[in-house]
Coordinates of C-alpha atoms and ligand atoms in Angstrom, one line a residue:
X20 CA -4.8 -25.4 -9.1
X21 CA -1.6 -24.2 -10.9
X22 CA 1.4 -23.6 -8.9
X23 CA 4.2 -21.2 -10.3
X24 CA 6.9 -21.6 -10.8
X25 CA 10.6 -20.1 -10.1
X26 CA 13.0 -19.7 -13.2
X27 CA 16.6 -19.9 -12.0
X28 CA 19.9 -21.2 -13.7
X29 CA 17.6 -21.9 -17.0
X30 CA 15.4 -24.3 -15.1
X31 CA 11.6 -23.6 -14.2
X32 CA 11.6 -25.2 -10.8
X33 CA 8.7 -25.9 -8.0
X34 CA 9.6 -24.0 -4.6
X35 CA 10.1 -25.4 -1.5
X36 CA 7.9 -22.2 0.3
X37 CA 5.6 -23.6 3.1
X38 CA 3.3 -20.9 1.9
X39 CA 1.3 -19.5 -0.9
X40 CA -1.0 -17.2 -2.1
X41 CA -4.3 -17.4 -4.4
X42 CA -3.9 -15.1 -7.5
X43 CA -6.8 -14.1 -7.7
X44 CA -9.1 -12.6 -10.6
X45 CA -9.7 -9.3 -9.2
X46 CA -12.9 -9.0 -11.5
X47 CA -14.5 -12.8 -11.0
X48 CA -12.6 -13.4 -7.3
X49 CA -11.6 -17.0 -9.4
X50 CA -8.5 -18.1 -8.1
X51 CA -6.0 -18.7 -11.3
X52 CA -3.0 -20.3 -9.8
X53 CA -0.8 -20.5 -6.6
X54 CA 2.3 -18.2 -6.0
X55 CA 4.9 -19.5 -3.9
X56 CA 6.0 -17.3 -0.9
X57 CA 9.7 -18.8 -1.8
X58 CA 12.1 -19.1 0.7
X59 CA 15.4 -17.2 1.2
X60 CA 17.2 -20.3 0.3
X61 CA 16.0 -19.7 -3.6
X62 CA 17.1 -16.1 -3.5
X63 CA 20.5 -17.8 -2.6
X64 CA 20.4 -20.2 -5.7
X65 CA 19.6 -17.7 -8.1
X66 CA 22.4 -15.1 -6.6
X67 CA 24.9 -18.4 -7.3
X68 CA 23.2 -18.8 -10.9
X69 CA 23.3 -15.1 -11.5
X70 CA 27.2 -14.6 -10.6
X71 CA 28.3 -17.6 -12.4
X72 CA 26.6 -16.1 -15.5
X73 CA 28.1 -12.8 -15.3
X74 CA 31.6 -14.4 -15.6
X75 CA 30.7 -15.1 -19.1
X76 CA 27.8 -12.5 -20.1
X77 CA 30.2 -9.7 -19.5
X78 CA 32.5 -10.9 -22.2
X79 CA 29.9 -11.1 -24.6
X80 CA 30.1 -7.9 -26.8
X81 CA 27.5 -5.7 -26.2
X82 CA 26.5 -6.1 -30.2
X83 CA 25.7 -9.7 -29.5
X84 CA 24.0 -9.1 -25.9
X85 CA 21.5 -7.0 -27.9
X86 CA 20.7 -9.7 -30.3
X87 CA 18.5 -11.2 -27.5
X88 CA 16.6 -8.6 -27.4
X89 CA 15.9 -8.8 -31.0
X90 CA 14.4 -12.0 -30.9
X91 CA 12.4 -11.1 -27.2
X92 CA 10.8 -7.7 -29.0
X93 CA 9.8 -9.8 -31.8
X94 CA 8.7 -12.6 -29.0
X95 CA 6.8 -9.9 -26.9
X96 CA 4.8 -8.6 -30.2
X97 CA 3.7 -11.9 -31.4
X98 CA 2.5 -12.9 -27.8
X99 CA 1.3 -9.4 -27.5
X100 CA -2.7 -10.7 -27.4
X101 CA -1.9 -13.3 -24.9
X102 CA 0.3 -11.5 -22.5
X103 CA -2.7 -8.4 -22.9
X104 CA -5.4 -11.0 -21.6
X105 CA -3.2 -12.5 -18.5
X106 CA -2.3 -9.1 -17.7
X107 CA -6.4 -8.1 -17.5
X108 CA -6.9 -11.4 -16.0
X109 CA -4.9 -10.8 -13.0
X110 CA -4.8 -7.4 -12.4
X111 CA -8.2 -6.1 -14.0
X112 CA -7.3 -3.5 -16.5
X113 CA -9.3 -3.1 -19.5
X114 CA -7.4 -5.1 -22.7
X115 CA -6.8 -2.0 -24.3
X116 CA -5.1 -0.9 -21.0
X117 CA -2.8 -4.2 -20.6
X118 CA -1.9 -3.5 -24.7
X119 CA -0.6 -0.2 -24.0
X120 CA 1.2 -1.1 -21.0
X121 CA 3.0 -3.6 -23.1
X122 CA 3.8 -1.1 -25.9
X123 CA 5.7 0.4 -23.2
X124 CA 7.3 -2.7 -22.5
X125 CA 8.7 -3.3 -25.8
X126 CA 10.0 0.4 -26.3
X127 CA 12.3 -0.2 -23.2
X128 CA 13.3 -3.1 -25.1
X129 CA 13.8 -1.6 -28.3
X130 CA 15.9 1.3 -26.2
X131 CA 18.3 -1.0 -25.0
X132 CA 19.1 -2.1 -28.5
X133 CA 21.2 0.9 -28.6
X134 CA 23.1 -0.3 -25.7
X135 CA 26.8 -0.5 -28.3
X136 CA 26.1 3.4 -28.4
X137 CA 24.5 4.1 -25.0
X138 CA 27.4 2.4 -23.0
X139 CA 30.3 4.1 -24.9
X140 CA 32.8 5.8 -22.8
X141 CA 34.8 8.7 -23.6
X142 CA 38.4 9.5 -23.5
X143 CA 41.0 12.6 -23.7
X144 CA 44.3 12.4 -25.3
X145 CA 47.4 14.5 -23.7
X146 CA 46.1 15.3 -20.3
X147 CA 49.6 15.4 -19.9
X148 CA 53.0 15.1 -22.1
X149 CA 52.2 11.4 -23.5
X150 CA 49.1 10.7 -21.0
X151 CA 45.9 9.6 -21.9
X152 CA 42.8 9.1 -20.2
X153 CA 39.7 6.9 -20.9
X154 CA 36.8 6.5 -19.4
X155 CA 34.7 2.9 -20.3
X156 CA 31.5 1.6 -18.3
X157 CA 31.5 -1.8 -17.0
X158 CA 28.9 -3.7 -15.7
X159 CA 27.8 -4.1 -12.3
X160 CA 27.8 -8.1 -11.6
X161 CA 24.6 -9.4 -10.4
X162 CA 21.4 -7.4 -10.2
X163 CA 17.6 -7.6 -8.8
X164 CA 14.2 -5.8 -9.8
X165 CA 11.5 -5.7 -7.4
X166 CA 8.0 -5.3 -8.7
X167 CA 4.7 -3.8 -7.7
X168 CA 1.3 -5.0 -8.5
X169 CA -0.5 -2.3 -10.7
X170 CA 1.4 -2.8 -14.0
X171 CA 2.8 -6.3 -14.0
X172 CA 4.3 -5.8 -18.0
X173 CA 5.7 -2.8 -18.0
X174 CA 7.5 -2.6 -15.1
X175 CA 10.0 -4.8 -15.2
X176 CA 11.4 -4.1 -18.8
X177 CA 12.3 0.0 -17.0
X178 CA 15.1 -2.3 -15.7
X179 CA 15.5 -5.4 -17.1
X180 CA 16.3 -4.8 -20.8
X181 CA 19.0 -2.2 -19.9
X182 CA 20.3 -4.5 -17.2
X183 CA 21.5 -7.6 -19.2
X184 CA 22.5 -5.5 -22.4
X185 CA 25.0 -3.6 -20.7
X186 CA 26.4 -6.9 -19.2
X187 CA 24.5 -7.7 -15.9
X188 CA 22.8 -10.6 -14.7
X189 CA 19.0 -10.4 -13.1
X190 CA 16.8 -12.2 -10.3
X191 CA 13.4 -10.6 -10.9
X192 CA 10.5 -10.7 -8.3
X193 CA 7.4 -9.6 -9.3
X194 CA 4.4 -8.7 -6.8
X195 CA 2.7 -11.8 -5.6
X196 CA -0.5 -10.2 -6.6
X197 CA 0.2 -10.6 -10.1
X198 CA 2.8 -13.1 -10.6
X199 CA 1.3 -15.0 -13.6
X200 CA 2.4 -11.5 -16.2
X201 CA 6.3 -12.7 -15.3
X202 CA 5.5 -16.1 -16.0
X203 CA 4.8 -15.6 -19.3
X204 CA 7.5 -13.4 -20.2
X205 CA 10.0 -15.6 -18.8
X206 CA 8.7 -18.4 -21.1
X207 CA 9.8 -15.7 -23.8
X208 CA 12.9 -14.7 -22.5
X209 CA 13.6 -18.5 -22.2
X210 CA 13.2 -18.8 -26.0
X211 CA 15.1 -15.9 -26.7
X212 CA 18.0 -18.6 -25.7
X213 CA 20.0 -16.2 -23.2
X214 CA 22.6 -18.5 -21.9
X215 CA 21.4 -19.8 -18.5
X216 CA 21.6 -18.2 -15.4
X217 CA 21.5 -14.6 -17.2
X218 CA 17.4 -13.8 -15.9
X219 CA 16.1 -15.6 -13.1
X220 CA 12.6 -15.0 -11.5
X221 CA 12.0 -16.0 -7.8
X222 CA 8.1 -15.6 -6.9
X223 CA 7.1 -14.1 -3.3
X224 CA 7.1 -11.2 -0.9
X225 CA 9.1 -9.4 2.1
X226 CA 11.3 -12.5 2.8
X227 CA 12.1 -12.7 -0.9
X228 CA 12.7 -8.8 -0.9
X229 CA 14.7 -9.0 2.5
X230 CA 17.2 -12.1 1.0
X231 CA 17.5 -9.5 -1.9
X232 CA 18.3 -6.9 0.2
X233 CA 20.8 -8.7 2.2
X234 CA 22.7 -11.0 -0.2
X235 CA 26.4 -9.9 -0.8
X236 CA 26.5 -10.8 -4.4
X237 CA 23.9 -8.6 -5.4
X238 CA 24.9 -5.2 -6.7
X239 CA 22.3 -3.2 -7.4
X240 CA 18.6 -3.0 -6.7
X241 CA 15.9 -1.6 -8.6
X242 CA 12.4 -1.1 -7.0
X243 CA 8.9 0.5 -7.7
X244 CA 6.0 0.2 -4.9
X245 CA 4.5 2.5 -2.0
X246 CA 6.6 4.9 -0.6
X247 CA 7.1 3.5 2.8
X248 CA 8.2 0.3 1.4
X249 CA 10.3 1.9 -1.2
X250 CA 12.2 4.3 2.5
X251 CA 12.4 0.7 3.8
X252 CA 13.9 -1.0 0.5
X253 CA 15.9 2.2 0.0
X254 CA 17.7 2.5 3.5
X255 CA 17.9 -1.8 3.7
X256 CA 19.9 -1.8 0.5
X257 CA 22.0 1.5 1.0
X258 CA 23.2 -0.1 4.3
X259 CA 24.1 -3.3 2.8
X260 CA 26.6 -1.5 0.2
X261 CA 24.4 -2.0 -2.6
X262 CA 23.5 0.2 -5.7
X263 CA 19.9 1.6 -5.0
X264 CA 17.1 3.3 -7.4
X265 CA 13.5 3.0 -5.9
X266 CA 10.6 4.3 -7.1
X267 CA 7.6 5.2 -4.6
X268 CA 4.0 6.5 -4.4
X269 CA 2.0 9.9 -5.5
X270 CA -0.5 12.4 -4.7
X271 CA -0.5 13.9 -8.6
X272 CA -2.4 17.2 -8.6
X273 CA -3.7 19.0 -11.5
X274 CA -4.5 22.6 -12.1
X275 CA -7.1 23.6 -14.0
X276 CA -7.0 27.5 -15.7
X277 CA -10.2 29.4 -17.1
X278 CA -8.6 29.4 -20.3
X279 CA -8.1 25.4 -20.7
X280 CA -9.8 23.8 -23.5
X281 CA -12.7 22.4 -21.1
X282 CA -13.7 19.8 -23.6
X283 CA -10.3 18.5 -24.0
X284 CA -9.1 19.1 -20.2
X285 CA -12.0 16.8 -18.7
X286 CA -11.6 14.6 -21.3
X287 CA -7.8 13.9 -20.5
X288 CA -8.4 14.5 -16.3
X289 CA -11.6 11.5 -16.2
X290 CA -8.5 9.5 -17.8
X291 CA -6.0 9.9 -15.7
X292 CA -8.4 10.1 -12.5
X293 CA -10.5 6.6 -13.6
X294 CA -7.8 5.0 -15.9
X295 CA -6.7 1.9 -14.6
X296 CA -9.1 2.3 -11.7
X297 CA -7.3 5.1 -10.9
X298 CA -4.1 2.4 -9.8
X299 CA -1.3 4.2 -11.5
X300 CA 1.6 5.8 -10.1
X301 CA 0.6 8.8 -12.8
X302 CA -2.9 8.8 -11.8
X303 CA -4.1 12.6 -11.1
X304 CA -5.8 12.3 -7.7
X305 CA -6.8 16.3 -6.9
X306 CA -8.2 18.5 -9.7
X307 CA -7.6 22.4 -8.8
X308 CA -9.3 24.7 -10.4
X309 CA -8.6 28.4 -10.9
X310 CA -11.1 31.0 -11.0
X311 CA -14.0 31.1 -13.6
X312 CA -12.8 27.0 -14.5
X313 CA -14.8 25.9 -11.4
X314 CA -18.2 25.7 -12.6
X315 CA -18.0 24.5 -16.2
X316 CA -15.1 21.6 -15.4
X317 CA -17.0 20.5 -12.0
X318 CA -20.1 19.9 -14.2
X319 CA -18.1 18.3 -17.2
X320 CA -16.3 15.9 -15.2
X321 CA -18.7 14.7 -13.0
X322 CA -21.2 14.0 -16.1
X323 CA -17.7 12.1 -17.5
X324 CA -17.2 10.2 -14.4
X325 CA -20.8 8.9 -14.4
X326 CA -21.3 8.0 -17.9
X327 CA -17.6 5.6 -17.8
X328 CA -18.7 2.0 -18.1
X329 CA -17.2 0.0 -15.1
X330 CA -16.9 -4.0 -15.8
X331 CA -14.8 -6.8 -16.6
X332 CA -11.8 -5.5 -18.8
X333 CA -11.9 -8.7 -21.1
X334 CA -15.2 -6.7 -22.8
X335 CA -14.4 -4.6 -25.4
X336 CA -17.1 -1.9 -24.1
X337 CA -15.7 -1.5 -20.6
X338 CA -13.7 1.6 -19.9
X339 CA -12.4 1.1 -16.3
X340 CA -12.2 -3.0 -14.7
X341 CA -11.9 -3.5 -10.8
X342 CA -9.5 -2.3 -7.7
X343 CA -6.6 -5.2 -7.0
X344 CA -8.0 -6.6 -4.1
X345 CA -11.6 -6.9 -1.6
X346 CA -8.9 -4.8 1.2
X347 CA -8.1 -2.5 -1.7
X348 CA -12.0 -1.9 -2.1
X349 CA -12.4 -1.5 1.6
X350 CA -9.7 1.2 2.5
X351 CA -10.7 2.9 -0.6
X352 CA -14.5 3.2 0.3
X353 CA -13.3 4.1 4.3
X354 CA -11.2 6.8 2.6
X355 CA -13.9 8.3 0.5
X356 CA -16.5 8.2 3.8
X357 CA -13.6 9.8 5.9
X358 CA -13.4 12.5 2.9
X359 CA -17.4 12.8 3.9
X360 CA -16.8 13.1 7.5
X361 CA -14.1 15.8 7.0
X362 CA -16.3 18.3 5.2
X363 CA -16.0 17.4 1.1
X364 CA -19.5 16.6 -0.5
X365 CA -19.6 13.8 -2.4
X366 CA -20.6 15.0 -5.8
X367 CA -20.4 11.1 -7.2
X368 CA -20.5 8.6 -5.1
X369 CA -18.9 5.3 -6.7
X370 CA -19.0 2.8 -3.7
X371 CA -20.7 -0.7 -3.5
X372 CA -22.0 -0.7 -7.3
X373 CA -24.0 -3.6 -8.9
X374 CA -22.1 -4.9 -12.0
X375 CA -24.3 -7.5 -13.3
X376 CA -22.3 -10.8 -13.7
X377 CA -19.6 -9.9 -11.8
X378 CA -20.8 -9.4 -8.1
X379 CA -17.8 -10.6 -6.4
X380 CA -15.4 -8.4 -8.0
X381 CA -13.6 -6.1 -6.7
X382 CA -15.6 -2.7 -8.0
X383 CA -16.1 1.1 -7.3
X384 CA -17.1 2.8 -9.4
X385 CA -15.6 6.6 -10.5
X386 CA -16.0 8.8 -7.6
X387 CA -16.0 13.0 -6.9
X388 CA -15.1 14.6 -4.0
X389 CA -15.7 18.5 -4.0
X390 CA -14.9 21.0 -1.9
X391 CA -12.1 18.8 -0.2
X392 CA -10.0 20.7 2.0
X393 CA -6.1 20.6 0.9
X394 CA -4.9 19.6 5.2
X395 CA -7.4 16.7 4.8
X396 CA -6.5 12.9 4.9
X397 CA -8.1 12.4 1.4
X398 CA -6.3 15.8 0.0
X399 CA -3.0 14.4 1.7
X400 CA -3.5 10.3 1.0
X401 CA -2.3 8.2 -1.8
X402 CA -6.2 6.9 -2.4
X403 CA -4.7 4.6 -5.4
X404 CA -8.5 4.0 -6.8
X405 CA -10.8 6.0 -8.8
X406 CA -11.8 8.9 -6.2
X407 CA -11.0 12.2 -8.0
X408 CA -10.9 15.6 -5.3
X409 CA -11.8 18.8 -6.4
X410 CA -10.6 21.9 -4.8
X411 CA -10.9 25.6 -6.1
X412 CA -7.9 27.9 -5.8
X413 CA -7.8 31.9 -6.8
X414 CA -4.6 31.9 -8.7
X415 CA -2.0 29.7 -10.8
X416 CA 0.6 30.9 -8.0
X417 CA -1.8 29.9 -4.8
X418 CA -2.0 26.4 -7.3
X419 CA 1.9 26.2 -7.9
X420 CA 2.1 26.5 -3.9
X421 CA -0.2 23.6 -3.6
X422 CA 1.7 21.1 -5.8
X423 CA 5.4 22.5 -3.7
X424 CA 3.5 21.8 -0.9
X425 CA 3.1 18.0 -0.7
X426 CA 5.1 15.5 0.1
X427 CA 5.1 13.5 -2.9
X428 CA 6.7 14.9 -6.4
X429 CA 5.6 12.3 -9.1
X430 CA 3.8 14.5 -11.3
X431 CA 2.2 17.8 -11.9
X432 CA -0.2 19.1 -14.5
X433 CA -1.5 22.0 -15.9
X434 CA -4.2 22.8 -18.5
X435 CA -4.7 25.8 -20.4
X436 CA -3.8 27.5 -23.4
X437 CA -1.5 30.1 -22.3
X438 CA 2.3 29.6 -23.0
X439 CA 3.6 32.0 -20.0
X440 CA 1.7 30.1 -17.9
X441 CA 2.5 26.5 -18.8
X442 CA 6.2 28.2 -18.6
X443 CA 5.7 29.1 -15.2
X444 CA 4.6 25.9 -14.0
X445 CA 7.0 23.7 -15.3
X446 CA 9.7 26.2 -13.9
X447 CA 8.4 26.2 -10.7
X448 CA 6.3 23.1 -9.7
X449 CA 8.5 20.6 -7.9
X450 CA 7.3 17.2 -9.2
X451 CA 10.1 14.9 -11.5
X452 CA 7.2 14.7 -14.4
X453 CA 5.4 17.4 -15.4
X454 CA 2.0 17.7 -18.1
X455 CA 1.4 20.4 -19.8
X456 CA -2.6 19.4 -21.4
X457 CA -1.4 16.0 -20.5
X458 CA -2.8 14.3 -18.0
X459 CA -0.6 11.3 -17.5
X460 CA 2.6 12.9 -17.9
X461 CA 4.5 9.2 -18.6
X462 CA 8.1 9.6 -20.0
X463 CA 9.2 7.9 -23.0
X464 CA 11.3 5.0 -22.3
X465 CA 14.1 7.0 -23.9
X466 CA 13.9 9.9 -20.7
X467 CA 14.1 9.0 -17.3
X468 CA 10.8 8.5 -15.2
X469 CA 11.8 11.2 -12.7
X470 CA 9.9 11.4 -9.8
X471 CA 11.1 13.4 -6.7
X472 CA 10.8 14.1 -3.2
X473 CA 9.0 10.8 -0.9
X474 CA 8.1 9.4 -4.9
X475 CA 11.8 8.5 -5.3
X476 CA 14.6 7.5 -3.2
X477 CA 17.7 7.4 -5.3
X478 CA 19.6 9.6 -7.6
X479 CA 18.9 7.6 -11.5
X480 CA 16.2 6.5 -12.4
X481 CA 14.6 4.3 -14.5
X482 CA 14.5 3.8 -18.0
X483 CA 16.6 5.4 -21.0
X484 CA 20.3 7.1 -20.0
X485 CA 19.8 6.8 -16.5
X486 CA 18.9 3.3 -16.5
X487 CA 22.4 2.9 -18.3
X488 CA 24.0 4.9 -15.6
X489 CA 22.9 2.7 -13.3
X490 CA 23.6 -0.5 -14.5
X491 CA 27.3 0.3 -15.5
X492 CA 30.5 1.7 -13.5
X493 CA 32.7 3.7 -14.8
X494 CA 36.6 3.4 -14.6
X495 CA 39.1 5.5 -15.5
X496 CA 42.3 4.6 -16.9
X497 CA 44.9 7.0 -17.3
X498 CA 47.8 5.9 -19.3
X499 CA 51.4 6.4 -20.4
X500 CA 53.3 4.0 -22.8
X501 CA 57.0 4.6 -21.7
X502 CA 58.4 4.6 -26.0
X503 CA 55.6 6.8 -27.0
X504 CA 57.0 8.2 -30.0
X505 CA 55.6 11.8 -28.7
X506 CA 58.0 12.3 -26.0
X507 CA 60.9 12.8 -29.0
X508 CA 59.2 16.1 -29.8
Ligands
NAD619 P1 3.9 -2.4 -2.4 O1 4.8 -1.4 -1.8 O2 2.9 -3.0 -1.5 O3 4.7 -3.6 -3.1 C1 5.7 -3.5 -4.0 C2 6.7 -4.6 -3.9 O4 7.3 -4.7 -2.5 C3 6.0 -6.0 -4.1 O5 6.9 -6.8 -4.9 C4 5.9 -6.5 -2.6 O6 6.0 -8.0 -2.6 C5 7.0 -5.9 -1.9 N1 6.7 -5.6 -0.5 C6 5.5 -5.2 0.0 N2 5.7 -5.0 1.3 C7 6.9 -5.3 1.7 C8 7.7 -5.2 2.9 N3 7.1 -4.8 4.0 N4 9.0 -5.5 2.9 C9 9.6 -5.9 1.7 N5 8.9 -6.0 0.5 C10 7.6 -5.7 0.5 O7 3.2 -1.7 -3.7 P2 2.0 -2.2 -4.5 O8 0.7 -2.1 -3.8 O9 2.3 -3.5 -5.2 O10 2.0 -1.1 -5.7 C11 1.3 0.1 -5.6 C12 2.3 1.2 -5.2 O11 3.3 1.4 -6.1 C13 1.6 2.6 -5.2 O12 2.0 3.3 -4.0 C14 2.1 3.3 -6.4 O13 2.1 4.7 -6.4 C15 3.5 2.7 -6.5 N6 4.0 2.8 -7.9 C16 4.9 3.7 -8.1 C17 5.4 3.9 -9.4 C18 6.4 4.9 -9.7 O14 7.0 4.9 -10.8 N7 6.8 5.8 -8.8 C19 4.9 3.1 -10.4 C20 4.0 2.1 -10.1 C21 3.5 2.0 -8.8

């Protein structure tokens, strides 16, 4: 069995954790390699590694610091195939899934390139008779990203590319679920030849997290996982004086209007309800429907939910792979029964399928809830599977009330055709992303990925200008040169 291994000061090195986890193949239940649960003590030795690179990364111009990521976006596309297969491998995605996610990847990556333009400063001449003032972003010092487990590529590049071009160092701790993704693309960043001690990876969970949330040397943290652990991250780090961005769970409803193109609208909602298992962040989990759109979508999308084939993503036909774990499985198929027991009908019931070869994995298949009431547990639960509610509403503003009415704010989406109406929404719906006949409303790497209310703790955000925000200070330097030749006029 393959134990991981921690990348930290240039050095892959074997932990000294007493513990460790399987990885396990969500889709076979094989066990692919060991993760260590790694001590506090190796949080420590990268933080050392980390700080004693900054000295020297910082004075790097930012021109040169982007080089790197030259060579890693050519690095990430070559390996592109491979890090696709360990990405389905490990957290069961179809390949065509685990591609995309690393397209996203790499476009963070080909953001940060920008970083001599992005990081500018500005300044002002004459605030005062022969003063000047100037405004330049320096970089924080030492920096951590904390990982969750349902998109192991793509994740870590909202932060890390933007991190070490604008002159940071980074310890990076992906989710012990899926540790093997990080692996990989540390043997990349390795040949990239970043001076040592720039990225270091430290494998493992809460005590890893807690030793990042504690140390003193570390300046800012950047999170994405469930909302209570993101509240917990969030209020841990703020109280230790550090830099915080942390991005949580969702509840993404979307609204449904007679006028939507119905072909196109289920086509796009059985996506974003089933895609990935229905284990995104972006994943729309209740389907609202507005007057006469009731009958013809309910019968669309449950026909499209039962015709998706469900298997192992390494086959090119499957069009949705397993849930990440056997609990996963469980508390989704108790949540779909206490949907039953609270008065939805199941219109498709996805639980317990046979998926010939693959018996132990981790399945369910797409699954409809009608009728669900919007003060239930499964109208009010981040499900994170493929269980789709349906509800009916009588209008778009009884639908707009809905979405304010949650406690999450990750996204919000609306189908139809009319433009007042798609107007209206995006004015008033309170989520950070917002579709308009989109049904994973995923920002560009080059806008923020805004969620609000409990789906973000913070005040930037991942990815693009805010990203560069975050990872920079500003200082001000106001400035007055004693013989400037202006003060003879
Ligand atoms: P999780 O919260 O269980 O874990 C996330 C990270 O936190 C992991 O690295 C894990 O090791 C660590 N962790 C877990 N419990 C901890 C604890 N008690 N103390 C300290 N650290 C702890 O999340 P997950 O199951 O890996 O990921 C799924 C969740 O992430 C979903 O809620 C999903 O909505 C959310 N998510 C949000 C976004 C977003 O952009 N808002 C994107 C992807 C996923």
């Amino acid at each position: 069995m393959v134990h991981l291994l921690n990348y930290i000061n240039g050095q892959w090195c074997l932990s000294q954790a007493s513990e460790h986890l399987p990885v396990v193949n969500p889709a076979t239940a094989e066990k692919l390699a060991q993760v260590p649960l790694s001590p506090k003590s190796e949080v420590e030795k990268a933080a050392v590694a980390a700080a004693t690179a900054f000295m020297s990364w910082r004075r790097i111009p930012p021109t040169s610091r982007v080089q790197y990521l030259f060579k890693l976006k050519i690095l990430l596309e070559e390996h592109l195939d491979e890090l696709a297969r360990t990405i389905t491998i490990e957290c069961g995605k179809t390949l065509a899934e685990s591609k995309a996610e690393l397209q996203r990847a790499i476009e963070n990556v080909e953001v940060a390139c920008g970083i001599p333009i992005l990081m500018q400063g500005y300044n002002s001449e004459d605030v005062s008779r022969g003063i000047d003032e100037i405004m330049i972003r320096q970089p924080l010092g030492v920096t951590a990203i904390i990982a969750p487990f349902n998109f192991p590529g793509m994740i870590p590049f909202w932060f890390l590319p933007y991190a070490i071009a604008c002159g940071n160092t980074c310890i990076v701790k992906p989710s012990e679920k899926v540790p093997l993704t990080m692996q990989k693309v540390f043997e990349l960043l390795e040949k990239t030849g970043l001076p040592k001690g720039v990225v270091n990876l430290v494998n493992g969970a809460k005590e890893v997290v807690d030793a990042i949330l504690e140390h003193p040397t570390i300046r800012g943290i950047s999170f994405v996982g469930s909302s209570p652990v993101a509240h917990y991250v969030y209020s841990k780090g703020a109280a230790h004086g550090k830099r915080m961005q942390c991005q949580g769970g969702a509840k993404n409803p979307i609204i449904i209007l007679p006028d939507a193109d119905m072909e196109m609208t289920t086509r796009i909602a059985a996506d974003s309800a089933f895609g990935c298992a229905g284990q995104r962040c972006l994943a729309a989990s209740v389907a609202v429907t507005v007057g006469e759109a009731r009958y013809s979508f309910t019968e669309a999308i449950s026909n499209a939910a039962q015709k998706r084939v469900v298997g192992y993503g390494l086959d090119e036909a499957v069009e949705m792979g397993p849930v990440i774990t056997s609990e996963s499985k469980a508390r989704i198929e108790q949540l779909i029964q206490q949907g039953i027991e609270e008065g939805a009908h199941l219109l498709v019931d996805g639980r317990n399928p046979t998926i010939s070869d693959y018996e132990k994995g981790n399945f369910i298949r797409p699954t409809i809830l009608q009728n669900i009431h919007p003060q239930s547990t499964v109208a009010r639960t981040e499900i994170f599977g493929p269980v789709l509610g349906l509800m009916h509403l009588e209008t778009i503003e009884d639908a707009i009330a809905l979405v304010n009415s949650g406690q999450w704010g990750n996204m919000a989406c609306l189908f139809t055709t009319s433009g007042a109406a798609a107007r209206q929404f995006r004015y008033e719906a309170e989520a950070g992303n917002i579709g308009i006949n989109i049904g994973v409303a995923a920002p560009m790497a080059f806008f923020p990925f805004s969620g609000w209310k409990d789906s973000f703790y913070g005040d930037l955000h991942g990815q693009g200008r805010d990203a560069v925000e975050f990872f920079t200070q500003t200082k001000v330097i106001v400035e007055r040169w004693p013989k400037d030749w202006s003060r003879q006029f």
